[in-house]
Coordinates of C-alpha atoms and ligand atoms in Angstrom, one line a residue:
M14 CA 127.8 116.9 108.9
D15 CA 124.3 117.4 110.5
N16 CA 121.6 114.9 109.7
L17 CA 123.9 112.8 107.5
V18 CA 121.9 109.6 106.9
I19 CA 122.6 106.4 105.0
G20 CA 119.9 104.1 103.7
I21 CA 120.3 100.7 102.0
D22 CA 117.3 99.4 100.1
V23 CA 117.9 95.7 99.7
G24 CA 115.4 95.0 96.9
T25 CA 114.9 91.8 94.8
H26 CA 116.0 93.6 91.7
K27 CA 118.6 96.1 92.9
V28 CA 120.4 97.2 96.0
C29 CA 120.5 100.9 96.4
T30 CA 122.7 102.7 98.9
V31 CA 122.1 106.4 99.4
V32 CA 124.2 108.9 101.4
A33 CA 122.3 112.0 102.1
Q34 CA 121.5 115.0 104.3
V35 CA 117.9 115.2 105.3
R36 CA 116.7 118.8 105.3
P37 CA 113.3 120.1 106.3
D38 CA 112.0 120.4 102.8
S39 CA 114.2 118.2 100.7
V40 CA 116.7 115.3 100.7
F41 CA 120.2 116.5 99.6
V42 CA 121.8 113.4 98.0
I43 CA 125.6 113.3 98.5
G44 CA 126.2 110.0 96.7
A45 CA 124.4 106.8 95.8
G46 CA 125.4 103.3 94.6
V47 CA 123.1 101.0 92.7
E48 CA 123.9 97.3 92.0
G49 CA 121.8 94.6 90.5
T50 CA 120.7 92.1 93.2
R51 CA 121.8 88.5 93.2
G52 CA 120.7 86.0 95.8
M53 CA 117.2 87.1 96.5
K54 CA 113.7 86.0 95.4
A55 CA 110.4 87.6 96.4
G56 CA 112.1 89.6 99.1
L57 CA 113.8 86.5 100.6
V58 CA 117.5 85.6 100.7
T59 CA 118.3 82.6 98.5
D60 CA 122.1 82.9 98.4
L61 CA 123.7 84.7 101.3
E62 CA 127.1 85.0 99.7
A63 CA 125.8 86.4 96.4
L64 CA 123.6 88.9 98.3
T65 CA 126.4 90.0 100.5
K66 CA 128.5 90.7 97.3
S67 CA 125.7 92.8 95.8
I68 CA 125.3 94.8 99.0
S69 CA 129.1 95.3 99.2
S70 CA 129.3 96.5 95.7
S71 CA 126.4 99.0 96.1
V72 CA 127.9 100.3 99.4
Y73 CA 131.3 100.6 97.7
K74 CA 129.8 102.6 94.8
A75 CA 128.0 104.9 97.3
E76 CA 131.3 105.4 99.2
Q77 CA 133.1 106.3 96.0
A78 CA 130.4 108.7 94.9
S79 CA 130.0 110.4 98.3
G80 CA 133.5 110.3 99.7
Y81 CA 132.2 108.9 103.0
V82 CA 133.0 105.6 104.6
I83 CA 129.7 103.8 105.4
K84 CA 129.7 102.1 108.8
R85 CA 126.0 101.9 109.6
A86 CA 122.7 102.4 107.8
F87 CA 118.9 102.2 107.8
V88 CA 118.0 99.0 105.9
S89 CA 114.7 98.1 104.2
I90 CA 113.0 94.8 104.7
S91 CA 110.2 93.2 102.7
G92 CA 108.7 89.8 101.9
A93 CA 105.4 88.1 102.4
H94 CA 106.4 87.3 106.0
V95 CA 105.8 90.9 106.9
H96 CA 102.4 91.4 108.7
S97 CA 100.8 94.0 110.9
D98 CA 98.2 93.8 113.7
N99 CA 96.5 96.4 115.7
S100 CA 96.9 96.4 119.5
R101 CA 96.0 98.4 122.5
G102 CA 98.0 99.4 125.6
A103 CA 96.8 101.2 128.6
V104 CA 98.4 102.9 131.6
G105 CA 97.3 105.0 134.6
I106 CA 98.4 108.6 134.8
S107 CA 99.4 109.8 138.3
G108 CA 101.9 112.6 137.7
P109 CA 101.0 116.3 138.4
R110 CA 102.0 117.5 135.0
G111 CA 99.5 115.5 132.9
V112 CA 100.6 112.9 130.4
T113 CA 104.4 112.7 130.0
P114 CA 106.5 111.1 127.2
D115 CA 107.3 108.4 129.7
D116 CA 103.5 107.6 130.1
V117 CA 103.2 107.4 126.3
E118 CA 106.2 105.1 126.2
R119 CA 104.7 102.8 128.9
A120 CA 101.4 102.7 127.0
M121 CA 103.3 101.8 123.8
E122 CA 105.2 99.1 125.7
N123 CA 101.9 97.6 126.9
A124 CA 100.6 97.6 123.3
R125 CA 103.8 95.9 122.2
A126 CA 103.3 93.1 124.7
I127 CA 101.0 91.1 122.4
A128 CA 101.6 87.4 122.0
I129 CA 103.7 86.8 118.9
P130 CA 105.2 83.5 117.9
H131 CA 108.8 83.1 118.9
S132 CA 109.8 82.8 115.3
R133 CA 108.6 86.4 114.6
E134 CA 109.8 89.8 115.8
I135 CA 108.4 93.2 116.1
L136 CA 109.9 95.8 113.7
H137 CA 107.6 98.8 114.4
V138 CA 105.1 99.9 116.9
V139 CA 103.4 102.9 115.3
P140 CA 100.8 104.8 117.3
R141 CA 97.5 105.3 115.5
H142 CA 95.8 107.4 118.1
Y143 CA 95.3 107.7 121.8
V144 CA 92.3 107.5 124.1
L145 CA 92.4 109.6 127.2
D146 CA 89.8 108.9 129.9
G147 CA 87.5 107.6 127.2
Q148 CA 88.0 110.5 124.9
S149 CA 89.0 108.8 121.7
R150 CA 91.0 110.0 118.6
V151 CA 93.5 112.0 120.7
R152 CA 96.5 112.4 118.4
Q153 CA 99.1 113.8 120.8
P154 CA 98.4 113.3 124.5
V155 CA 101.7 114.7 126.0
G156 CA 100.8 117.6 128.3
M157 CA 97.1 116.8 128.5
F158 CA 95.4 115.9 131.8
G159 CA 93.6 112.6 132.5
F160 CA 93.8 109.4 134.6
R161 CA 94.0 106.7 132.0
L162 CA 95.8 106.7 128.8
E163 CA 95.3 104.1 126.1
V164 CA 97.2 103.8 122.8
E165 CA 95.9 102.1 119.7
A166 CA 99.0 101.0 117.8
N167 CA 99.9 99.2 114.6
I168 CA 102.4 96.5 115.3
V169 CA 104.5 95.4 112.3
T170 CA 106.2 92.0 112.6
A171 CA 108.5 89.9 110.5
A172 CA 109.8 86.4 110.5
T173 CA 113.0 86.4 112.5
P174 CA 115.0 84.1 110.2
S175 CA 114.3 86.4 107.2
V176 CA 115.4 89.4 109.3
N177 CA 118.5 87.6 110.4
N178 CA 119.5 86.6 106.9
I179 CA 119.3 90.2 105.6
E180 CA 121.2 91.4 108.7
Q181 CA 123.9 88.8 108.1
A182 CA 124.2 89.9 104.4
V183 CA 124.5 93.7 105.4
E184 CA 126.9 93.0 108.2
G185 CA 128.9 90.7 105.8
A186 CA 129.3 93.8 103.6
G187 CA 130.8 95.6 106.6
V188 CA 127.8 97.7 107.6
L189 CA 125.9 97.7 110.9
V190 CA 122.1 97.8 110.7
D191 CA 121.0 100.9 112.5
R192 CA 117.4 99.9 112.2
F193 CA 115.2 97.8 109.8
I194 CA 112.3 99.6 108.2
V195 CA 109.6 97.8 106.3
S196 CA 109.6 98.9 102.7
P197 CA 106.0 100.1 102.4
L198 CA 106.4 102.5 105.3
A199 CA 109.6 103.9 103.7
S200 CA 108.0 104.3 100.3
G201 CA 105.0 105.9 101.9
D202 CA 107.2 108.4 103.6
A203 CA 108.8 109.3 100.3
V204 CA 105.8 109.8 98.1
L205 CA 102.6 110.4 100.0
T206 CA 101.3 113.9 100.7
D207 CA 99.9 114.8 104.2
E208 CA 96.5 115.3 102.6
E209 CA 96.4 111.8 101.2
R210 CA 97.5 110.3 104.6
E211 CA 94.7 112.3 106.2
A212 CA 92.0 111.4 103.8
G213 CA 92.9 107.7 103.7
V214 CA 95.2 106.1 101.1
V215 CA 96.8 102.8 100.2
L216 CA 100.4 103.0 99.1
I217 CA 101.3 100.2 96.7
D218 CA 105.0 99.7 95.8
L219 CA 105.1 97.3 92.9
G220 CA 108.7 96.0 92.8
A221 CA 110.4 93.0 91.2
G222 CA 109.8 90.3 93.9
T223 CA 107.2 91.9 96.2
T224 CA 104.3 94.2 96.1
D225 CA 104.3 96.3 99.4
L226 CA 101.2 97.8 100.8
A227 CA 100.6 100.4 103.6
I228 CA 97.3 101.9 104.5
F229 CA 97.4 105.4 106.0
I230 CA 94.2 106.9 107.6
E231 CA 93.8 110.1 109.7
G232 CA 97.5 110.7 109.2
A233 CA 98.8 107.4 110.7
V234 CA 99.6 103.9 109.5
W235 CA 96.7 101.5 110.1
H236 CA 97.8 98.5 108.1
T237 CA 100.9 97.1 106.5
A238 CA 101.3 94.0 104.3
V239 CA 103.4 92.5 101.6
V240 CA 102.2 90.4 98.6
G241 CA 104.9 88.0 97.4
I242 CA 104.6 88.6 93.6
A243 CA 105.5 91.5 91.4
G244 CA 107.4 92.3 88.2
D245 CA 109.7 89.3 88.1
L246 CA 106.8 87.0 87.7
I247 CA 105.5 89.0 84.7
S248 CA 108.9 88.6 83.1
S249 CA 108.9 84.9 83.9
D250 CA 105.5 84.5 82.3
I251 CA 106.8 86.2 79.1
S252 CA 109.9 84.0 79.2
H253 CA 107.6 80.8 79.2
W254 CA 105.3 82.2 76.6
L255 CA 108.0 83.2 74.1
Q256 CA 110.4 80.4 75.0
V257 CA 113.2 82.9 75.6
S258 CA 115.7 83.6 78.5
T259 CA 114.4 85.6 81.4
E260 CA 116.9 88.4 80.5
L261 CA 115.4 88.7 77.0
A262 CA 111.8 88.4 78.4
E263 CA 112.7 91.3 80.8
L264 CA 113.9 93.4 77.8
V265 CA 110.8 92.6 75.8
K266 CA 108.7 93.7 78.8
L267 CA 110.6 97.0 79.2
Q268 CA 110.5 97.8 75.5
R269 CA 107.1 96.5 74.4
G270 CA 105.2 95.8 77.5
H271 CA 101.6 97.1 78.1
C272 CA 99.0 95.8 80.5
V273 CA 95.8 96.9 78.7
P274 CA 95.6 94.9 75.5
K275 CA 92.8 97.1 74.0
R276 CA 95.2 100.1 74.1
V277 CA 97.6 98.2 71.7
S278 CA 97.0 98.0 68.0
E279 CA 96.2 94.5 66.7
L280 CA 98.6 95.2 63.8
E281 CA 101.7 96.0 65.9
T282 CA 104.3 93.2 65.9
F283 CA 107.9 92.7 66.9
L284 CA 110.6 90.1 66.3
V285 CA 112.0 87.7 68.9
E286 CA 114.3 84.7 68.6
P287 CA 113.1 81.8 70.8
F288 CA 115.4 79.0 72.1
G289 CA 116.2 76.5 69.4
E290 CA 114.8 78.5 66.5
G291 CA 117.4 79.8 64.1
L292 CA 115.2 82.7 63.0
P293 CA 113.4 85.5 64.7
I294 CA 109.6 85.0 65.0
E295 CA 107.1 87.8 64.5
T296 CA 105.1 88.3 67.6
K297 CA 101.9 90.4 68.2
R298 CA 102.3 93.1 70.8
R299 CA 98.7 92.8 71.8
E300 CA 99.2 89.1 72.7
L301 CA 102.2 90.2 74.9
A302 CA 99.9 92.7 76.6
E303 CA 97.4 89.9 77.3
V304 CA 100.1 87.8 79.0
I305 CA 101.2 90.8 81.1
E306 CA 97.6 91.8 81.8
A307 CA 96.8 88.4 83.3
R308 CA 99.6 88.5 85.9
T309 CA 99.2 92.2 86.7
E310 CA 95.5 91.6 87.3
E311 CA 96.4 88.8 89.7
I312 CA 98.8 91.2 91.6
F313 CA 96.0 93.8 92.0
E314 CA 93.5 91.0 93.0
K315 CA 95.9 90.1 95.8
C316 CA 96.2 93.8 96.8
R317 CA 92.4 94.1 96.8
D318 CA 92.1 91.0 99.0
E319 CA 94.6 92.5 101.4
I320 CA 92.9 95.9 101.5
K321 CA 89.5 94.1 102.2
R322 CA 91.1 91.9 104.9
S323 CA 92.3 95.0 106.6
G324 CA 88.7 96.2 107.0
Y325 CA 89.6 99.7 105.9
D326 CA 88.5 99.4 102.2
G327 CA 85.7 101.9 102.7
L328 CA 88.0 104.5 104.1
L329 CA 90.4 105.2 101.3
R330 CA 89.1 108.6 100.0
A331 CA 92.5 109.4 98.4
G332 CA 92.5 106.0 96.6
A333 CA 95.8 104.3 95.9
V334 CA 99.2 105.7 95.2
L335 CA 101.4 103.4 93.0
T336 CA 105.2 103.4 93.0
G337 CA 108.1 100.9 92.5
G338 CA 109.7 99.9 89.2
T339 CA 106.7 97.9 88.0
S340 CA 104.4 101.0 88.4
Q341 CA 106.1 102.2 85.1
L342 CA 104.3 99.5 83.1
P343 CA 102.3 101.3 80.4
G344 CA 98.5 101.1 81.2
I345 CA 99.0 100.3 84.9
E346 CA 96.9 103.3 86.0
E347 CA 93.9 102.2 84.0
L348 CA 94.2 98.6 85.1
A349 CA 94.6 99.5 88.7
K350 CA 91.6 101.8 88.6
Q351 CA 89.5 99.0 87.0
M352 CA 90.7 96.4 89.5
L353 CA 90.6 98.4 92.8
G354 CA 87.8 100.8 91.9
I355 CA 89.4 103.8 93.6
P356 CA 91.3 106.9 92.4
I357 CA 94.9 106.1 91.3
R358 CA 98.0 108.3 91.3
L359 CA 101.5 107.3 90.1
A360 CA 104.3 108.6 92.3
R361 CA 108.1 108.8 92.6
P362 CA 110.3 110.6 95.0
E363 CA 110.3 114.4 94.6
R364 CA 112.2 117.2 96.4
L365 CA 115.6 115.7 95.9
T366 CA 118.6 118.0 95.6
G367 CA 122.3 117.5 95.2
L368 CA 123.1 114.4 93.2
G369 CA 119.5 113.2 93.5
D370 CA 118.4 113.4 89.8
M371 CA 119.0 109.7 89.0
L372 CA 116.9 108.7 92.1
K373 CA 113.8 110.6 90.9
A374 CA 112.2 107.4 89.7
P375 CA 109.6 105.1 91.2
A376 CA 112.1 102.3 91.9
Y377 CA 113.8 104.5 94.4
S378 CA 110.9 105.5 96.7
T379 CA 112.0 103.0 99.4
S380 CA 115.6 104.1 99.2
I381 CA 114.7 107.8 99.7
G382 CA 111.9 107.1 102.3
L383 CA 114.4 105.1 104.5
L384 CA 116.4 108.3 105.2
R385 CA 113.8 110.6 106.7
L386 CA 111.7 107.9 108.3
G387 CA 114.8 106.3 109.9
L388 CA 115.9 109.7 111.4
Q389 CA 112.3 110.3 112.7
L390 CA 112.0 106.9 114.3
D391 CA 115.4 107.4 116.0
A392 CA 114.4 110.8 117.2
V393 CA 111.1 109.5 118.7
Q394 CA 112.9 106.7 120.4
A395 CA 115.5 109.0 121.8
A396 CA 112.8 111.3 123.1
A397 CA 111.0 108.4 124.8
T398 CA 114.1 106.9 126.4
S399 CA 115.8 110.1 127.7
T400 CA 114.7 111.5 131.1
P401 CA 112.5 114.5 130.5
T402 CA 113.6 117.7 132.2
P403 CA 110.6 119.9 132.3
T404 CA 111.1 123.6 132.1
P405 CA 108.7 126.3 133.2
N406 CA 107.8 127.1 129.6
G407 CA 107.3 123.4 128.7
K408 CA 110.0 123.1 126.1
W409 CA 110.3 119.4 126.5
G410 CA 106.7 118.9 125.7
A411 CA 107.0 121.1 122.6
R412 CA 110.1 119.1 121.5
V413 CA 108.3 115.8 121.8
R414 CA 105.3 117.2 120.1
G415 CA 107.5 118.3 117.2
L416 CA 109.1 114.9 116.9
L417 CA 105.8 113.0 117.0
K418 CA 104.4 115.5 114.6
R419 CA 107.1 114.5 112.1
L420 CA 106.3 110.8 112.7
L421 CA 102.6 111.4 112.4
P422 CA 102.9 114.4 110.1
D423 CA 99.4 115.8 110.7
A424 CA 99.3 115.3 114.5
E425 CA 97.5 118.2 116.0
E426 CA 99.5 120.6 118.1
Ligands
ATP6 N1 109.2 100.6 82.3 C1 109.0 99.5 83.0 N2 107.9 98.7 82.7 C2 107.6 97.6 83.3 N3 108.3 97.1 84.4 C3 109.4 97.8 84.7 C4 109.8 99.0 84.1 N4 110.9 99.5 84.7 C5 111.2 98.6 85.7 N5 110.3 97.6 85.7 C6 110.3 96.5 86.6 O1 110.4 96.9 87.9 C7 111.0 95.9 88.7 C8 112.1 96.5 89.6 O2 111.4 97.4 90.5 P1 112.1 97.8 91.8 O3 113.5 98.4 91.5 O4 111.2 98.7 92.5 O5 112.3 96.4 92.6 P2 113.1 96.1 93.9 O6 112.8 97.2 94.9 O7 114.5 95.8 93.6 O8 112.4 94.8 94.3 P3 111.4 94.4 95.5 O9 110.9 95.7 96.1 O10 110.3 93.7 94.9 O11 112.2 93.6 96.5 C9 111.5 94.8 87.7 O12 110.7 93.7 87.7 C10 111.5 95.6 86.4 O13 111.2 94.7 85.3
MG7 MG1 111.4 97.6 96.4

């Protein structure tokens, strides 16, 4: 089947495997399998065997639902070890046909050659824009004439041991990793509009163990980062405060949670039974909201610090787009607006057909984004590594332009 793609989002809370067909305007879901994650904390593997079992089970469910045997997949990666840096690469242009895909690839290779510690590896080299003979902000140089091409690229790196651990777990489940994709880029692909990417936007995926950020400006990724706290820590705070198990604290959060105390009536109460007490205790919902507010504020403070550190804080005209399971916390839009001081939109994957209804929730943004982005990255790589055969009407150039346009959706023709 054409464009059949498989993505596995290995999250701290759940592993989600999706088998789908990527179509121009939608993702047609053929089958999916979701399994609660064991063996991960804050995006890092803590128990390889348990994680392998969770992935196996998610893959098995997706195989049952889709009728396909899963052999390879695009796999998400997250964790506070994920960073990005901007880098420049330059090459001379000597061919008679202007800039070729090969020149672009050589420039990207040069940008890639930045010094990174041996314990880290490069996951993505994303072109931000090109400079051709001093003319900056060129979005698509293939076919243009000039003598010197420079690329400004965003280089996303991750700690090698963390990448290897996830790879080991996925391969232990019998699946080859086609490509790793960092979670915020995948989520961004699933939920951002071209207009937001163009205007300047920060994608914030609030999950269980990590809060993933990606800044898009002028249609391209300019910065990627992961904050190592999210919804799990909110539940853990509730568990300490109420003296209850984390499972019960999680339930209390889902059923009674709010992160803006003033929006909760002072009179509203609920019953919980703490450890060691024989009887349920009446608890004020507003006090619960205060506990949740404190930690959620801390998460947004860390996001604000990260946005400031990127240096692009003044360029986010489209504000922030929130997704991920924790973005469903009541009041989060108001708190985020207050903390970040920019417009806020809550988002989830749209344009899903087939069996996609259950995946139309913010927790599945990464799972869905992996599919289209994985295909696009593969296509761009294939275009860059095959030998161009120019035709008189320049079909090759048009094809590469098309592929790059999909990677950088608003690249100019
Ligand atoms: N309605 C809700 N209100 C508050 N929190 C919620 C709600 N629904 C889900 N969550 C929280 O969302 C988190 C799970 O989100 P998600 O599925 O996006 O995480 P994940 O992708 O598995 O983890 P990560 O990306 O952090 O590795 C859990 O902490 C859960 O408690
Ligand atoms: Mg996630």
